[in-house]
GROMACS .gro file of C-alpha atoms in nm:
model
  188
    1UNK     CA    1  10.162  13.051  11.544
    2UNK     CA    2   9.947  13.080  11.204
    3UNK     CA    3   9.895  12.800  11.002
    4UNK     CA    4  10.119  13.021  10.733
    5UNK     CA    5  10.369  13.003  10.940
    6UNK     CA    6  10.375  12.610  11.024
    7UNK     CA    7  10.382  12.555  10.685
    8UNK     CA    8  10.712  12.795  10.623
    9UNK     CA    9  10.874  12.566  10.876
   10UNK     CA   10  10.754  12.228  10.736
   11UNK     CA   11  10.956  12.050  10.499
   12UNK     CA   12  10.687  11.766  10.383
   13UNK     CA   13  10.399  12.019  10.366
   14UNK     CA   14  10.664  12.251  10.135
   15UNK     CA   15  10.704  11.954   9.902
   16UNK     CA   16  10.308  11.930   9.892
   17UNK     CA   17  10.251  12.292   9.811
   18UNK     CA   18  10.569  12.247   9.520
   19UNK     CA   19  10.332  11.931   9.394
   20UNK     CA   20  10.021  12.148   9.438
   21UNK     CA   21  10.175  12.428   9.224
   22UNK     CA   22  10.289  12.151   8.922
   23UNK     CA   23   9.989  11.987   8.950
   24UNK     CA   24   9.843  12.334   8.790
   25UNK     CA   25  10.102  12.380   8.532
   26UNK     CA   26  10.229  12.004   8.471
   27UNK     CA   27  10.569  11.955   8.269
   28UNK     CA   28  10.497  11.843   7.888
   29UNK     CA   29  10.672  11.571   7.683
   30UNK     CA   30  10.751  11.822   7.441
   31UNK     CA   31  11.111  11.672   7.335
   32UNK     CA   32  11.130  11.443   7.067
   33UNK     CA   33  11.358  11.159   7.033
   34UNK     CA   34  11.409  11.189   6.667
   35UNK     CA   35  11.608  10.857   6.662
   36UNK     CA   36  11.303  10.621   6.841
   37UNK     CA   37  11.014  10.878   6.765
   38UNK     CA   38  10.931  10.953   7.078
   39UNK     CA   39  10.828  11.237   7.379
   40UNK     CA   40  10.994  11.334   7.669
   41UNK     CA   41  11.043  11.618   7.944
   42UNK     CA   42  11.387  11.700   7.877
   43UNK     CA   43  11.608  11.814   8.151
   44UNK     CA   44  11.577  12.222   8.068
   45UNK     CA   45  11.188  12.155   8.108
   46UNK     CA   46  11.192  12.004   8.467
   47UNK     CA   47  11.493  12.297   8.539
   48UNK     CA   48  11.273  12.599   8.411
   49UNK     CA   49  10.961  12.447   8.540
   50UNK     CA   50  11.092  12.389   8.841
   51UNK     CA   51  11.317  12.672   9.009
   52UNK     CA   52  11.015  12.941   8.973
   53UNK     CA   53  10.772  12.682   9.217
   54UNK     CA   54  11.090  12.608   9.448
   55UNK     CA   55  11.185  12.953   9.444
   56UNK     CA   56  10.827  13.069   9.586
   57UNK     CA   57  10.806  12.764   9.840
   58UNK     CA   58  11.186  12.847   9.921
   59UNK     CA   59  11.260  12.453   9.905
   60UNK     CA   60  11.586  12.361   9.855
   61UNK     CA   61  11.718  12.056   9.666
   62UNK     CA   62  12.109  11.987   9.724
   63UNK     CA   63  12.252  11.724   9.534
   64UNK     CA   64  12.580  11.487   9.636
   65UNK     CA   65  12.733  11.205   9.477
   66UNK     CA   66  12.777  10.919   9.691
   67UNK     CA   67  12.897  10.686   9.427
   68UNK     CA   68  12.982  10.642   9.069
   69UNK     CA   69  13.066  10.395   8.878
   70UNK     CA   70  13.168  10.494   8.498
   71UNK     CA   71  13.304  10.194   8.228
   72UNK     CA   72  13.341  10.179   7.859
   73UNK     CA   73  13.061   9.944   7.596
   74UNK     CA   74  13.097   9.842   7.289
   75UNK     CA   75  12.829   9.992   7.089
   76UNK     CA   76  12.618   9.767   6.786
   77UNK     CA   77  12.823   9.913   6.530
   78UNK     CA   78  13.179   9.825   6.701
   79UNK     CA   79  13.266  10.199   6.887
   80UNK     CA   80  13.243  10.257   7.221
   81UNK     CA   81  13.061  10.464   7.479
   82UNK     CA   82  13.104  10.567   7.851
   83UNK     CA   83  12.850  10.407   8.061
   84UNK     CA   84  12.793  10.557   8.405
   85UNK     CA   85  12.579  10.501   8.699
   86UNK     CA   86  12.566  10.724   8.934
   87UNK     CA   87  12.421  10.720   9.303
   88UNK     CA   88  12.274  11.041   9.428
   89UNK     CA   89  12.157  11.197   9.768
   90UNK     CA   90  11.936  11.491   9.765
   91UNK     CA   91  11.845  11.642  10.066
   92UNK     CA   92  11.548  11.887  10.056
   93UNK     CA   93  11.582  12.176  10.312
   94UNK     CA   94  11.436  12.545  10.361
   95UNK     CA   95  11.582  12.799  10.501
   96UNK     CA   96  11.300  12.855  10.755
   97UNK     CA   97  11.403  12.570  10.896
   98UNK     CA   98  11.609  12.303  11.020
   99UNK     CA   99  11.429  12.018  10.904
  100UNK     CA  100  11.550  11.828  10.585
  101UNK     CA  101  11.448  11.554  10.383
  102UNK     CA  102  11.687  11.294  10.247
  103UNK     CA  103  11.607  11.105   9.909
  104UNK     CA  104  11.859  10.853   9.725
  105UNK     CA  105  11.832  10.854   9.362
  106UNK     CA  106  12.009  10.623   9.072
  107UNK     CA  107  12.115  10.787   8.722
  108UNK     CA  108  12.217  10.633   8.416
  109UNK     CA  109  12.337  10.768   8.109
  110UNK     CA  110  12.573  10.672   7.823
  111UNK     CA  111  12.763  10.946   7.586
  112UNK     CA  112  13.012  10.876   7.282
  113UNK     CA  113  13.261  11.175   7.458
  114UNK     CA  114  13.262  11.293   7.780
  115UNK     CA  115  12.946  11.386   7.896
  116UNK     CA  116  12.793  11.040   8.036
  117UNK     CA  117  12.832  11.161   8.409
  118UNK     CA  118  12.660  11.498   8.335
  119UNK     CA  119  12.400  11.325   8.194
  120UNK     CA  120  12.354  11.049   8.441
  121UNK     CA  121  12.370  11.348   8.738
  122UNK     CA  122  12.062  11.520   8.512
  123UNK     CA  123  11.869  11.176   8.479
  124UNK     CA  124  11.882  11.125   8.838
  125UNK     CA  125  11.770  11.513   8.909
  126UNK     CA  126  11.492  11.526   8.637
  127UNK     CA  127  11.360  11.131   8.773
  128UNK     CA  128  11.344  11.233   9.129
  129UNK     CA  129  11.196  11.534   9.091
  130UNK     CA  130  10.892  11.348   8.865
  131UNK     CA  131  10.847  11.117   9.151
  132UNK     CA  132  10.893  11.349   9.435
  133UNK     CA  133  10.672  11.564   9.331
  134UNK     CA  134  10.436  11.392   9.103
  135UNK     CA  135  10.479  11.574   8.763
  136UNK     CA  136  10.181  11.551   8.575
  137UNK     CA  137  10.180  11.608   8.184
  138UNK     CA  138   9.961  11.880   8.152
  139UNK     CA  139   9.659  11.609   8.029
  140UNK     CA  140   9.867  11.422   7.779
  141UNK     CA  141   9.850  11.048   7.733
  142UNK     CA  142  10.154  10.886   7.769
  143UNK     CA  143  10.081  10.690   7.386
  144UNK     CA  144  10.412  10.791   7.240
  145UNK     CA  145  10.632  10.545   7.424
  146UNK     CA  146  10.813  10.353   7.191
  147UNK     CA  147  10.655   9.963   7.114
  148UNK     CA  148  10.813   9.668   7.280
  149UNK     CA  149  10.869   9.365   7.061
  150UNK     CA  150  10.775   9.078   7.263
  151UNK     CA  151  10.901   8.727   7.145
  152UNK     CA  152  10.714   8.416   7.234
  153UNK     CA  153  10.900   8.206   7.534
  154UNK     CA  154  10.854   7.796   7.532
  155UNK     CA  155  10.738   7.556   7.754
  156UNK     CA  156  11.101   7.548   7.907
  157UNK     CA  157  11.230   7.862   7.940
  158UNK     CA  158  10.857   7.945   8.131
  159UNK     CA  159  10.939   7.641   8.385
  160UNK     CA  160  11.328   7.809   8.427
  161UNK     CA  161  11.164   8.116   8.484
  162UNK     CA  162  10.934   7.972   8.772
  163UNK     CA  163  11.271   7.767   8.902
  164UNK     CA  164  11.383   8.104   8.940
  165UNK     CA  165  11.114   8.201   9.142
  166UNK     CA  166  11.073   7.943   9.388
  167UNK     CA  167  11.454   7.931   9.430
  168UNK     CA  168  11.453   8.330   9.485
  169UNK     CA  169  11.230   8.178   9.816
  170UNK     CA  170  11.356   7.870   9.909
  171UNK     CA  171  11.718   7.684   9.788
  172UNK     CA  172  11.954   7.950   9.548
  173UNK     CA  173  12.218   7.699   9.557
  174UNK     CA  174  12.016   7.414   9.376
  175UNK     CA  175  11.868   7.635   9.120
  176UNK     CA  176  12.178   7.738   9.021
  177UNK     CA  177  12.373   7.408   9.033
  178UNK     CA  178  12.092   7.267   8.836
  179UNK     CA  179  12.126   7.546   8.519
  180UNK     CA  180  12.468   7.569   8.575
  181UNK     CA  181  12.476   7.897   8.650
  182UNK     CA  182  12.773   7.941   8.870
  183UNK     CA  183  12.930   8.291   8.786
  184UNK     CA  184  12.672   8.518   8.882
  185UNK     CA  185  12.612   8.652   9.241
  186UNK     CA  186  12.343   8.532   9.493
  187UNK     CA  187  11.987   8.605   9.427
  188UNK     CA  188  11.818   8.846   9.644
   0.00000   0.00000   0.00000
């Protein structure tokens, strides 16, 4: 058997050659969020980036919900918005093979109508794919996330936050008997 060949019926060493491939050609932050000034790789980028390099590696990625969970938030300004989360399996397969490659992948999204799901379904697609196969950005800087406001804690809230800690290693039930925090699930 050539090595060609081995690597037709491999589906880790297909991923590699898909990362190879983007490592050459990377996938810009060209989109701007006009509302928070900033880039990102929209959806359509990863998509037409994409399907040429899977095509030629013929990798497969198959989507399938495994669980959604979709509710309606109040927005700043008093609407509302659809808020879903959505749990995703992809499994990566060839058809030179029968190998596959399962990955589990969270999406998030909020829309004013009814779009939140598709959205959520593209956020996990376009996020697993960047981490999958380690989308570079074509040798931009990644400078144009927006700025974090960060607001000064005191001496007490640092010693709840260390509470926290210990009891996230040691006794849950005191920590939250002591703040009185009784209505929120167990720690991990």
């Amino acid at each position: 058997m050539t090595k060609e060949t081995t690597e037709l019926k491999n589906v880790p060493m297909l991923i590699s050659n898909v990362m190879k491939d983007l490592s050459e050609v990377g996938i810009s932050k060209s989109q701007t969020n006009k509302f928070d000034n900033y880039k990102f790789r929209g959806i359509d980028d990863v998509y037409n980036t994409l399907s040429k390099i899977l095509t030629k590696h013929n990798l497969v990625v198959s989507p399938s919900i495994t669980g959604r969970e979709t509710t309606i938030v109040k927005t700043a300004k008093g609407g509302t918005m659809n808020h879903t989360v959505l749990s995703v399996e992809y499994t990566f397969h060839s058809p030179h093979c029968e190998e596959k490659l399962i990955c589990h992948m969270m999406g998030e999204a909020m829309d004013r109508g009814d779009k939140s799901i598709n959205k959520a379904f593209s956020a996990a697609y376009k996020y697993l794919c960047l981490q999958v196969f380690c989308v570079p950005l074509e040798g931009e800087s990644d400078d144009n996330s927006p700025e974090m406001v960060s607001t000064p804690i005191n001496k007490e809230q640092v010693q709840i936050l260390n509470d926290l800690f210990v009891a996230r290693v040691s006794d849950q039930k005191a920590f939250k008997s002591h703040y009185k925090i009784d209505e929120i699930a167990d720690l991990p």
